[in-house]
Structures are given as C-alpha cells and as structure tokens.
Short mmCIF file of C-alpha atoms in Angstrom, two decimals:
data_model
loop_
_atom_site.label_atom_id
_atom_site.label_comp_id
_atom_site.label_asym_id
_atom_site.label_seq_id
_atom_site.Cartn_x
_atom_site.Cartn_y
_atom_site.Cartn_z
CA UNK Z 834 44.26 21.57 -15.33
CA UNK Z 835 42.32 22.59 -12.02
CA UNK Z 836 39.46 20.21 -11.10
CA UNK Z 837 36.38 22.05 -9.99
CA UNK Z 838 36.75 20.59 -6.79
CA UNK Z 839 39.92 22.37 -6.13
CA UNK Z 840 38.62 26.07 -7.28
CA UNK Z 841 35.52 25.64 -5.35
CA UNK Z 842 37.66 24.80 -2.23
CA UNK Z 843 40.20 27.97 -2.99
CA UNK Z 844 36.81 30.08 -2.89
CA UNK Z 845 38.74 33.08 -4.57
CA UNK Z 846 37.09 35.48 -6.69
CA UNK Z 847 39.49 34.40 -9.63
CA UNK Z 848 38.99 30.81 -9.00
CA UNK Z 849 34.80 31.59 -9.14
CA UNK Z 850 35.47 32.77 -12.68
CA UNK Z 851 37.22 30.08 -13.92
CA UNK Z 852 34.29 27.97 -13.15
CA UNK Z 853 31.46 29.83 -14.22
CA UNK Z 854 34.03 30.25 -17.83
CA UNK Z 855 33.59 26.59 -17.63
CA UNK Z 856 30.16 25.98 -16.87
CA UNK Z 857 27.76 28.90 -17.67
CA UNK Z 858 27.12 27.49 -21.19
CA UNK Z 859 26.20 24.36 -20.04
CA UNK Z 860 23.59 26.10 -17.41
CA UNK Z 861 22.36 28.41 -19.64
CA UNK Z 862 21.59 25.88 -22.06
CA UNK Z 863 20.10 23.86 -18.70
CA UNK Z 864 18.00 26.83 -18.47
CA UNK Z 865 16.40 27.17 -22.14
CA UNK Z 866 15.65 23.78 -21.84
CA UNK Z 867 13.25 24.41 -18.68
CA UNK Z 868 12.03 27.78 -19.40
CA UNK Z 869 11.93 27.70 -23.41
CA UNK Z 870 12.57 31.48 -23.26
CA UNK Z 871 16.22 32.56 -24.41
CA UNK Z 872 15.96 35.75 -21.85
CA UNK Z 873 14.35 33.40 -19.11
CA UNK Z 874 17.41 31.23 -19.31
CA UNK Z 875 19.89 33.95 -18.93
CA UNK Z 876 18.14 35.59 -16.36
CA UNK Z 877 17.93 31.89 -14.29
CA UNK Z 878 21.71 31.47 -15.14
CA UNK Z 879 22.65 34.67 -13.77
CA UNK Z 880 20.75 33.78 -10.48
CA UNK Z 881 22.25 30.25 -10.43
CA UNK Z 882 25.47 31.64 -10.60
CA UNK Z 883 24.68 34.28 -7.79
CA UNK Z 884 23.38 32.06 -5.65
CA UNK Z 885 26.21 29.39 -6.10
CA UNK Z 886 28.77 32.30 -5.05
CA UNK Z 887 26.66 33.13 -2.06
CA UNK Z 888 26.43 29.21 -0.82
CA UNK Z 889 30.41 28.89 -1.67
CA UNK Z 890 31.82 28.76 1.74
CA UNK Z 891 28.81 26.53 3.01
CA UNK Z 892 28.87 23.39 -0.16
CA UNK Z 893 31.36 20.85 0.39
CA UNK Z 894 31.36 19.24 -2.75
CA UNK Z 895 30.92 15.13 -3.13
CA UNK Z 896 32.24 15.19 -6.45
CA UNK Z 897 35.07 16.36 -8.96
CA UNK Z 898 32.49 18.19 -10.99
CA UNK Z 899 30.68 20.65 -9.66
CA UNK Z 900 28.00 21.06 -12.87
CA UNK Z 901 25.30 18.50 -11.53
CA UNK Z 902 25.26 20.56 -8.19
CA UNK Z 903 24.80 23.52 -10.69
CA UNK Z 904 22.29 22.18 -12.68
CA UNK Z 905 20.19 21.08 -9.30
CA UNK Z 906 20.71 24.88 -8.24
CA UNK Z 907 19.24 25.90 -11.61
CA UNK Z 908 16.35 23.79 -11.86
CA UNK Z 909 15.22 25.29 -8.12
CA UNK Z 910 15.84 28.52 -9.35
CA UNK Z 911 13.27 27.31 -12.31
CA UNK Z 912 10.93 26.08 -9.86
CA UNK Z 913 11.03 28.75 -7.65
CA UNK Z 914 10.42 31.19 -10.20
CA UNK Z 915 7.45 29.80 -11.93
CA UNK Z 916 5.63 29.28 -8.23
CA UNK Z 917 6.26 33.44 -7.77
CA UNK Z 918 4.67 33.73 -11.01
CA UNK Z 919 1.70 31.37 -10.35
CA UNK Z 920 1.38 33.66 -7.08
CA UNK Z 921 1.54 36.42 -8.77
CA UNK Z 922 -1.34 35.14 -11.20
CA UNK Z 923 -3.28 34.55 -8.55
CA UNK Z 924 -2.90 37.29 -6.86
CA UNK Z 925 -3.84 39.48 -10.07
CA UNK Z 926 -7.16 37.22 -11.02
CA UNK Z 927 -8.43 38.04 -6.98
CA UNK Z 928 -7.98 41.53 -7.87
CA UNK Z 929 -11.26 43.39 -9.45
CA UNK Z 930 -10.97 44.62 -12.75
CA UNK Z 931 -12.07 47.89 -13.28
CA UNK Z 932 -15.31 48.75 -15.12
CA UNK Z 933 -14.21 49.92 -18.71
CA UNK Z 934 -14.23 53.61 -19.47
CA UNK Z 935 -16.26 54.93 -21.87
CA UNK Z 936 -14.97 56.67 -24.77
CA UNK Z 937 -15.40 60.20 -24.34
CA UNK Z 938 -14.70 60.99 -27.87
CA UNK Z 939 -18.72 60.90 -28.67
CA UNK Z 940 -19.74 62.71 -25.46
CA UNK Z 941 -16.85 65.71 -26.72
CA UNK Z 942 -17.96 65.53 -30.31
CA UNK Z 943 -21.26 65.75 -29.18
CA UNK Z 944 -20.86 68.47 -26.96
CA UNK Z 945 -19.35 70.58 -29.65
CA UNK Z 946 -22.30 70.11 -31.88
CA UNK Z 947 -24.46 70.97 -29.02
CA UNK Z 948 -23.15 74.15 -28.94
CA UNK Z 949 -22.59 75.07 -32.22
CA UNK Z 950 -26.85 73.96 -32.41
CA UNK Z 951 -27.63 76.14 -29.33
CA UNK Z 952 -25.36 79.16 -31.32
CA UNK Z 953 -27.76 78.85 -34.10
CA UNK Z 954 -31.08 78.39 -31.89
CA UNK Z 955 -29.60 81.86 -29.56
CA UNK Z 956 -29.06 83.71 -33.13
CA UNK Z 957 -32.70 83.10 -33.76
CA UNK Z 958 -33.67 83.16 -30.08
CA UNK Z 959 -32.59 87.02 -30.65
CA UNK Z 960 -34.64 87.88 -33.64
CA UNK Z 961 -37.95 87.15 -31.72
CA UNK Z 962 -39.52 89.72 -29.70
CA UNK Z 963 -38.91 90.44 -26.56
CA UNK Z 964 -42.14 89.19 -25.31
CA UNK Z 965 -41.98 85.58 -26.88
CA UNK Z 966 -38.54 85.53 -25.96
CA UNK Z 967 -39.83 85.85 -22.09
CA UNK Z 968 -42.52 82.96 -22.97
CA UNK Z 969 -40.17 80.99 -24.31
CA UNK Z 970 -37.33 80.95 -21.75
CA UNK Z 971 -39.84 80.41 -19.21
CA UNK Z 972 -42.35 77.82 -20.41
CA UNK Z 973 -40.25 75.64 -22.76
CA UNK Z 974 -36.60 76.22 -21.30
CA UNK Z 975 -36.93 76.00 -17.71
CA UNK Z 976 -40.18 74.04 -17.54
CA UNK Z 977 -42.74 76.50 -15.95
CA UNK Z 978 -46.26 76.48 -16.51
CA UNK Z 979 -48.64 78.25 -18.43
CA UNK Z 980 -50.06 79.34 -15.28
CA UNK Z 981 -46.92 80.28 -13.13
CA UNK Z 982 -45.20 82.03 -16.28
CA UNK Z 983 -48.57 84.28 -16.65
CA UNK Z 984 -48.35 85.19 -13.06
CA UNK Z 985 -44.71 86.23 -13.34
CA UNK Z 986 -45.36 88.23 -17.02
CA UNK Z 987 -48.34 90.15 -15.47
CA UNK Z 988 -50.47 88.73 -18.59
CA UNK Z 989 -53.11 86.11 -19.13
CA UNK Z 990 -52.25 82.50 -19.26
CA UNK Z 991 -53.50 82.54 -22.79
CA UNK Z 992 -51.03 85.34 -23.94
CA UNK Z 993 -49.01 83.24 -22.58
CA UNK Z 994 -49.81 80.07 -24.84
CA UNK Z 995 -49.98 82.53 -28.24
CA UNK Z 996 -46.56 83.67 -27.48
CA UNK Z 997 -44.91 80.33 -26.75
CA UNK Z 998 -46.88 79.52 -30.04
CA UNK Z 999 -46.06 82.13 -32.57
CA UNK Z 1000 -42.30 81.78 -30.98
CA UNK Z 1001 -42.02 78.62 -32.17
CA UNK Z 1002 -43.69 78.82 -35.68
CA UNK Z 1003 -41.15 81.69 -36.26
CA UNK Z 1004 -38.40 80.04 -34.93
CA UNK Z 1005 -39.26 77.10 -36.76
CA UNK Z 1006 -38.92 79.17 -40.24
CA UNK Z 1007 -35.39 80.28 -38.76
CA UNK Z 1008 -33.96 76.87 -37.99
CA UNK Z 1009 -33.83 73.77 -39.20
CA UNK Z 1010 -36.00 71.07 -38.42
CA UNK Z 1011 -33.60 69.28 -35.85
CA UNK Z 1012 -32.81 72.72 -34.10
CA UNK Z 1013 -36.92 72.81 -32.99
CA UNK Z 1014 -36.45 69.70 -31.32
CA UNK Z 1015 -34.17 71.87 -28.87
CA UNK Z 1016 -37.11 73.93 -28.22
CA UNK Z 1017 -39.90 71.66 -28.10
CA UNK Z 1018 -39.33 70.27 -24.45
CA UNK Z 1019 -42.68 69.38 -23.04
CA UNK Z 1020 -44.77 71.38 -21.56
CA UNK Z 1021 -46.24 71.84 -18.28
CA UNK Z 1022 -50.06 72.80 -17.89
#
C-alpha cells in the first residue's frame, strides 16, 4: 500500500483521488463536528479538498499521514467561513430596514365600496332637479359658499340655502343613512 506521503509527492491527478478516497470521510465527519450542519460539512469538505489540490505542489509534508494537515486545512476553512458570515451579519444589521408596507387590501376594498356608494348617491344625485343639483355640486361638493354659489347661479344666497336644503331632505329619503354622510361635507358661510 501507498503511504500518503508518496501520492502527495507524485502530485498526479490519480494519486489526488486515492487520497481524498481515503480521507474525505474522516474530514467530512471533521466538518459536522465544527459546523453541526450535515450540508455545512460537505460544503467545508469540498473546499478543504479544493484548496489542498491547489496548495499540492507548495506542502512538503512532515509526516506519513497527511489527515492532520487536512484536518488543520478544514478547521481554517471553518473559521474562515463563520468570520464571512459574522461580516456579513454585520454588514446586514448597519443596513436600514425598510418601513413596512401597508396592506393595500383595505385601501382597494375600500375603494370599491366607495364607488359602488357614490353609484348609488349619482343615481339619486339624478332624480333631483336640476336646480338643487347645481346647489348641491357647488356648496356641499366642491366647498363654495353660500355667497359665491349665489353669485355664480344668478339667485339669492337664500335660494341658495333652500335648495342645498330640500336637496338633501330628498336625497336623504333616497339613500341610506350612511350615503348622506357623503353629502353632508361642511359648509362654508
């Protein structure tokens, strides 16, 4: 049987299997040991290995075994992993966390009943006459005064008032009680 000493020195490909055939159990299980994580230790193996064929031609080994050099290798390849990671943590905790977004679900669902409501409210909006229809777009929809709608109507400011009022007394026997509350904005004097 080949010592390890003699297939590291051949350096072959071949002679590179042979001892990671012999060894790679013994590292993996090096591995589990440090990590606790089965996937961990394969994944530190693999780099052991990897590293061990990259450093072949520049190790002289002192010994006839060359698994306590590989079980040094893997327990830097430990190390070094677990320092990325705590940089890695670090890095993540300086970064801010963004503010939480707000379930749009209620805004959507309430939009929808918002306009099925204003449906119902412009169904009865249209059965009104003409004239408190006017009043009521301007005084209680887009906020204009008593005053500033009667100047734009041509009419006095108290027409004014008695159409904004019998517009909402009829439009309150057409809707429902929450559907006035979309009409009854306050008023401007």
């Amino acid at each position: 049987m080949t010592t390890d000493s003699e297939l590291w020195a051949a350096g072959s490909g071949a002679a590179f299997a042979v001892l990671f055939d012999r060894h790679a159990k013994a590292v993996y299980n090096h591995c589990f040991r440090l990590t606790a994580s089965w996937a961990a230790a394969e994944d530190h193996t693999q780099s052991t290995f990897l590293l061990a064929w990259r450093k072949r031609d520049q190790v002289v080994l002192q010994r006839d075994s060359v698994l306590p050099w590989l079980l040094a290798v893997a327990t830097n390849v430990v190390r070094a992993d677990r320092r990325s990671l705590a940089r890695r943590l670090r890095l993540a905790a300086r970064v801010p966390a963004d503010d939480p977004v707000p379930d749009h679900a209620d805004d959507v669902a309430g939009r929808i009943d918002d306009q099925r409501r204003m449906a119902e409210v412009a169904t009865a909006f249209a059965k009104l006459p003409r004239a408190q229809r006017e009043a009521v777009a301007l005084c209680l929809w887009s906020g204009v005064s008593y005053a500033d709608a009667a100047a734009v109507l041509g009419i006095a400011e108290g027409s004014v008032r008695a159409r904004v009022s019998k517009a909402r007394a009829r439009l309150g026997r057409l809707l429902a009680a929450p559907a006035v509350s979309v009409l009854a904005t306050e008023e401007t004097a």
